[in-house]
Every structure is written in C-alpha cells, then in structure tokens.
C-alpha cells in the first residue's frame, strides 16, 4: 500500500499551489465581495494545462489521472472554491465531448476548450428536478435534420459566461432512455440566459438559468445517440464527486491553516489562545477531519484510475469530505471568534462557500443512499 | 543560438537554515529549489529561444548529485537539456571555485549567450557571473532589466538611479539579469511531464580537467567564520499635525528615493 504521491504528482501539486497562491488567492476576497467572475484566469489556467485534464494530448489536453486531478483541485480549492468549481465543471464538460463526441465534434470543440478559448457548462438540473435528475421536463423534438429545444434549465454553473453548454433534454417519455444530450453554443438563436442566482456563497462562480424557446439545434450538435443522455450525465458522476470532495478538502485545509496560525498569535487572558484546551481540541478534530477526508478522496480517485468499481467510494469520499469541510470551516469561524465572523478574514467566506459542496453533485443524503444501497442491495429498495 | 542558463540549487527561502560546525549551510534535499533569482534567467533564456528560431537552451548547474531533481524542476519551465556538474570534491566551494567550474563546463558545452540570475538566494554573493566572465575572457552585461540579441550583438538596459543605461557587447557574451526583466512562467503540466524525459548529463571534475585540490573546501579562498540571525527592526516614523505633515512625508520619501 502506497501513501505517497509520485514525484511527478508532487511537482504538479507544487506548481499548481504556486500558481493558485499567487494568481488566485490574493483576489478571492474581492471577487467574492463583487460577485466578479475572473474570466482572465481561464487562459493562464489553460496554458498550464489545467483546462483539459480529461482530454488526451492529441486533442489539446493533458489526460492526467483522477488522483492527480484531485491533487490539483485541492490546491485550487484552497485558494478559491469558486474558481475550482467552474474549472471542474469546464473540465467535466470538455471530457464528455472528448469521450462521447464523434470525430467532428471532438475536433470542433475540445482543442478550443482545453486551450482556454471556450468555457464549458453543464445543464442537467431543472426547477423541479435536482436530485431526481431523470424527471426532466425541458424537451427536444426532432424536426428533419435538427432538433427544436424548449424549456428551462436551473442552477447552471457558468450560465451567461460559458461559451459551450452541454444540456440534457427529454426526447421521449421512455424514462431513463428518454433523455438526450446536446452541445449548444452561446449565441444560438432561441437560447438565452435567465436570472442569475443571488447565492449565500460561491459568489465569483455565476449560477443561473438557461432558457430555450424554439431553439433550433442541428443534428451535428447532438452528443451521443438519442436516448443516451442520462447515461452520459451519469458517467461523469463519480469523477465529479471525487473532484468536489477534493475541492472541499482544499477549503477545509485552508480553514485549518488560518485557524492554526490565529491560535498561535491571538492572546487572551495573557496567553496564546492555542494554549487553551478548548481551542486545542477543536483544532485537533479539524485536522483529523481534513486528513480523513483527503484519504477517502485519494482512495476513490485511485480506484477510479485502476478501473475498479468506484460508485460507493466516490459517494463516501464526497459525503465525508464535504460534511467534514462544513464542520471544519464552521469551527474555524469559532476559533477566530469575532474576527472569524467578519470579512477581513477569509474563514466566513470558506464557510459560506463550502456549504454548497454538500448540495451539488448529489446531496449528502443522496450519497448516503448510494452507500446504503451498495451495502444492502435489494433490501434497500423501496417497496 | 546556443543559450546556456546557469542555475544554482538553493534551499527554499522559507526553509529553516542551519550550519554545520565548519560553518557550511546544511542543505536538505526536501528544501531544495531552483534559486528564485535564476527563474528570471531561465525565463529570459526561453524568451530568447522563442525569438530566435533554432536556438537551444541548456540548464547548467553545479551542485550535489541529488540536484538532478532541481535541474528537472527548472527543465519543467522549458529548455532542451540539463548539465549537472557534481563531484564530492566540490563540497565547500567558494564563489571563485564555482566560477572556475562553470567556466570549464561552459567551454565544454559551448555557448553564444550565457544567462545568470544576479545573485543566489542563499548567500547573496553576486560574484559568480563576473568571475566566470573574467575566467572565460568574455564580456559580462550585468544587471540587465531588458535584453535584445541582434545578430552578433547583445544589448541590455541596466537600471540606473535615474532612467537606465544601455550597454552592448559582442557575442558570445554573459548576461546577468534582475527581476524587472520579465515575469517567469509557471511550469505547465506538459512541461513537468516532459522534463522527466529531457537529456541530463552529469560531469565530474575529471570530465572538465579540473584538479580537485583547486576547488571545494580544499581550494576555498573564502571562509565563513560565524553566522547570525538578522534581526529586522521596523522603525516607524510618525508625522503628526495638519500643517506641514504632508510636505514632510514627501520630503522623507524623496530622501529614501521612493519618489
Ligand atoms: C451553486 C450551485 C451550482 C450548481 N451547478 C449546477 C450545474 O452546473 N449543473 C446542474 O445541472 N446542476 C447544478 N446545480 C444543481 C444541483 O446539482 C442541485 O441543486 C442538487 O442536485 C440538489 O437538487 P435540488 O436542489 O433540486 O434539491 P432536492 O432534490 O429538492 O433536495 C431537497 C432535499 O431533499 C433531500 N432529498 C432528495 N431526494 C432524497 C432522497 N431520495 N432521500 C433522502 N433525501 C432526499 C436532499 O438531500 C435535500 O436535502 C447547482 C446547484 C447550486 C446550488
């Protein structure tokens, strides 16, 4: 059993940390305050090879392992969760086009996406269909050699700032096989952006609605076969969960780092607050949660790289790492006291940001469901 | 154009520093990084390579055998190959010995343009570029904040108290650069992966025809006697009052050459 990243992985970790701490972290507070989406970061991230993580070199990507990806997302999450989230969505979408697209689609989109020219977004959720993602209402109707799209997508990360959207729409009533994936470029007639959500956190990653009104999309923009949509969406699930677990681990580590330094420096009753057992135990618990979450994330990523069945491990990693990160960031605010509650310190932002990690890519409840079903088999099925 | 960038392995600037009884800086492999000042030299080498088609960039380092990792880190930014000069007899070398070794290695490799950082972050000697140039009988364009290579002439700008001086030299030449010259790139994922496969030669003293008695601790002309922690004390000066305070602040800043 190996508990050590390879030399290459550690070098990548070091390079990404260097970049994230210099080019992202110093701005995160202002971006949050102004709900500013830093598009200017996209090109440099791509130049480093971080915009095509799941794409082969021939298509302009870097084709790195999931474990290396987890290391990368942790470092970016440590600097700014918003950036890590839109980047991971972009990488997922670019990866889907590379994996399920035909040659023409691959050549048309992946090099420009991996190269930092076109940003990708992923549109599955609808107002009434989040956890219950098979229950889609937005439709695509075949008309000659094109499809006509109608309906609204909710909660789309990078809505309005992305250039390429992979959206899942209903093409028939045939349950799981009634969904089809489409690639839609931003200026397509009949496609518009609805309201931008005003969120608790994750301010510099815009989230919003996509509206399709008799939006005509050529057959050449259908990703995969008709009816394959849900399969395509679900294929990204395990990897996406591991990534969110990694990002949350990064945020938790950042919160622990700030709390530890603060406890060494802040004095009360004539001593550093780190001298009080109440603070010591809180920090010790935080550190355990961060380490355990990271190990579960690394393990799930490793299994995925090995080609092992990973569903329940990805669910465990995502659920544990994000629940832990929520607890750790909440305690970080506590360790800093009043300073923790004000925006001069980053921990309140960490706490606001990381909450959503327990919600998207499958809520913590859904993850537990996945784990329980793997444990119980038929006994877990509803009657 | 044959470009060689000289790069020293230094301990990370944040690493805890300690000294052996004979006053040598103890170097731990985990803390080793390319000298941060040399990143500007590497970047400049890569930019010159991009401007002058057909150029090659070699990273040259004198250091312990384990410095191959550090050379590969530098090669992750770019460049074609690495050369490490390493020999047990080199331990304890002073700046002049280092210059002798680099000069011999440069003769062996061949060069049109050699680029140095202006100092190393561990000892801040800043002598090696000029000493190497002297030993090679080649010109040195020092403290460059801009470099242009045109045919057989290299021209630099060197920051002066007011404005800058323009200095030129015929090639082959050595150049030392300051931080203002560029913004070093971050290594890319591809660069990191490619760096593992780039050729890296290791030379011993015998390969360079250098007598071990003339270098290392044996040949050192410099000797460190003691080391002390620098204590930085901030002395604040407070200008109070509505009248005249602004003028005094301006006068102070002018005196400090900030304005
Ligand atoms: C900032 C942000 C960005 C997002 N980005 C995207 C994106 O880019 N693309 C996209 O498609 N979607 C995105 N989403 C949507 C996200 O994936 C959904 O919000 C999520 O799947 C939860 O769905 P829901 O909001 O409908 O909650 P619901 O499904 O309504 O859940 C409500 C509550 O019920 C619980 N629950 C639901 N079903 C069960 C069950 N079977 N057993 C036990 N408990 C259950 C849930 O755990 C939760 O506590 C984003 C959301 C947010 C907040």
XYZ file of C-alpha atoms in Angstrom, chain A residues 81 240-252 289-290 292-294 296-297 314-330 350-351 353-365 367-368:
55
model
C -13.543 27.449 -4.131
C -17.408 14.844 -10.377
C -17.995 13.673 -6.831
C -14.328 12.950 -6.286
C -13.490 16.429 -7.577
C -15.964 18.131 -5.251
C -14.537 16.106 -2.358
C -11.056 17.297 -3.329
C -12.148 20.926 -3.596
C -13.867 20.758 -0.193
C -10.701 19.238 1.285
C -8.752 22.209 -0.044
C -11.165 24.686 1.523
C -11.042 22.786 4.828
C -11.380 15.502 9.567
C -9.225 17.106 6.901
C -9.532 11.517 6.758
C -11.477 13.325 4.034
C -8.361 13.651 1.904
C -11.067 8.936 1.185
C -10.819 11.264 -1.811
C -16.824 8.211 -4.692
C -20.011 8.722 -2.656
C -18.158 8.137 0.625
C -15.367 10.493 -0.371
C -17.743 13.217 -1.475
C -20.058 12.898 1.504
C -17.372 12.636 4.172
C -15.047 15.271 2.743
C -17.818 17.825 2.231
C -19.556 17.193 5.563
C -16.132 17.457 7.194
C -15.300 20.643 5.355
C -18.567 22.170 6.550
C -17.742 21.250 10.146
C -14.128 22.407 9.838
C -14.980 25.787 8.310
C -17.698 26.348 10.921
C -14.882 29.443 3.347
C -17.930 28.550 5.440
C -18.705 28.736 0.004
C -18.288 25.167 1.163
C -21.928 24.693 2.198
C -22.897 24.084 -1.411
C -20.465 21.175 -1.648
C -22.943 19.216 0.473
C -25.663 20.010 -2.071
C -24.466 19.847 -5.671
C -23.165 16.771 -7.497
C -25.608 14.838 -5.313
C -26.583 15.967 -1.820
C -25.086 14.336 1.255
C -28.373 12.444 1.612
C -24.531 9.977 -1.251
C -25.676 8.081 1.851
